[in-house]
Amino acid sequence: MNNVQTIKLETLNNQKEKEILALLSKNKECIYGEIIRQTNLSYSKGKELIFSLISRGYIQYKGRTTKLELAVEVL
């Protein structure tokens, strides 16, 4: 049985969080710094948003790398 959580982007209030999830949905995985660069965030704000998404279970590190991937299905 598939227990993957699903999230609809329109349910999120933060536009940059939506951009991060859409980027990962499109690319399947992305290096930490590339997410920050492509979403035009400062390092501190990017770090804050990425850690927030990780803590809520939306994204996760891919193995023991700096690559991140979705932990949910994005609609």
XYZ file of C-alpha atoms in Angstrom:
75
model
C 0.000 0.000 0.000
C 1.309 3.443 -0.970
C 1.403 5.811 2.014
C 3.019 8.770 0.267
C 1.672 12.082 1.522
C 0.234 14.389 -1.149
C 0.323 18.170 -1.021
C -1.372 20.706 -3.269
C 0.842 23.727 -3.933
C -2.113 26.105 -3.745
C -2.625 25.149 -0.089
C 0.720 26.694 0.876
C 0.802 30.372 1.810
C 4.514 30.974 1.207
C 5.324 31.616 -2.468
C 9.002 30.665 -2.049
C 8.054 27.322 -0.467
C 5.848 26.697 -3.501
C 8.779 27.539 -5.781
C 11.090 25.136 -3.934
C 8.576 22.283 -4.128
C 7.833 22.997 -7.804
C 11.573 23.031 -8.577
C 12.080 19.680 -6.881
C 8.981 18.284 -8.563
C 10.360 19.282 -11.956
C 13.988 18.232 -11.400
C 13.398 15.233 -9.054
C 16.459 16.246 -7.005
C 18.508 19.383 -6.558
C 21.631 20.421 -4.713
C 20.965 22.618 -1.668
C 22.777 25.665 -3.090
C 21.058 25.341 -6.448
C 17.653 25.581 -4.778
C 18.710 28.807 -3.084
C 20.158 30.222 -6.314
C 17.194 29.336 -8.531
C 14.648 30.755 -6.097
C 16.644 33.990 -5.639
C 16.853 33.630 -1.865
C 19.551 34.783 0.491
C 21.458 31.919 2.077
C 19.885 32.502 5.512
C 16.313 32.718 4.168
C 16.856 29.723 1.876
C 18.240 27.685 4.761
C 15.257 28.658 6.923
C 12.699 27.651 4.284
C 14.474 24.393 3.393
C 14.705 23.344 7.037
C 11.041 24.240 7.511
C 10.068 22.027 4.562
C 12.273 19.207 5.882
C 10.775 19.443 9.377
C 7.255 19.209 7.955
C 8.220 16.135 5.939
C 7.804 17.710 2.486
C 11.415 17.303 1.364
C 14.362 15.199 2.474
C 18.050 14.740 1.861
C 18.862 12.112 -0.747
C 21.148 9.718 1.059
C 24.276 11.229 2.561
C 24.591 14.107 0.098
C 23.619 17.757 -0.158
C 20.975 16.818 -2.721
C 17.369 17.253 -1.703
C 14.327 15.465 -3.073
C 10.607 15.477 -2.489
C 9.272 13.321 0.320
C 5.675 13.931 -0.824
C 3.742 13.918 -4.062
C 3.109 17.464 -5.294
C -0.107 18.327 -7.113
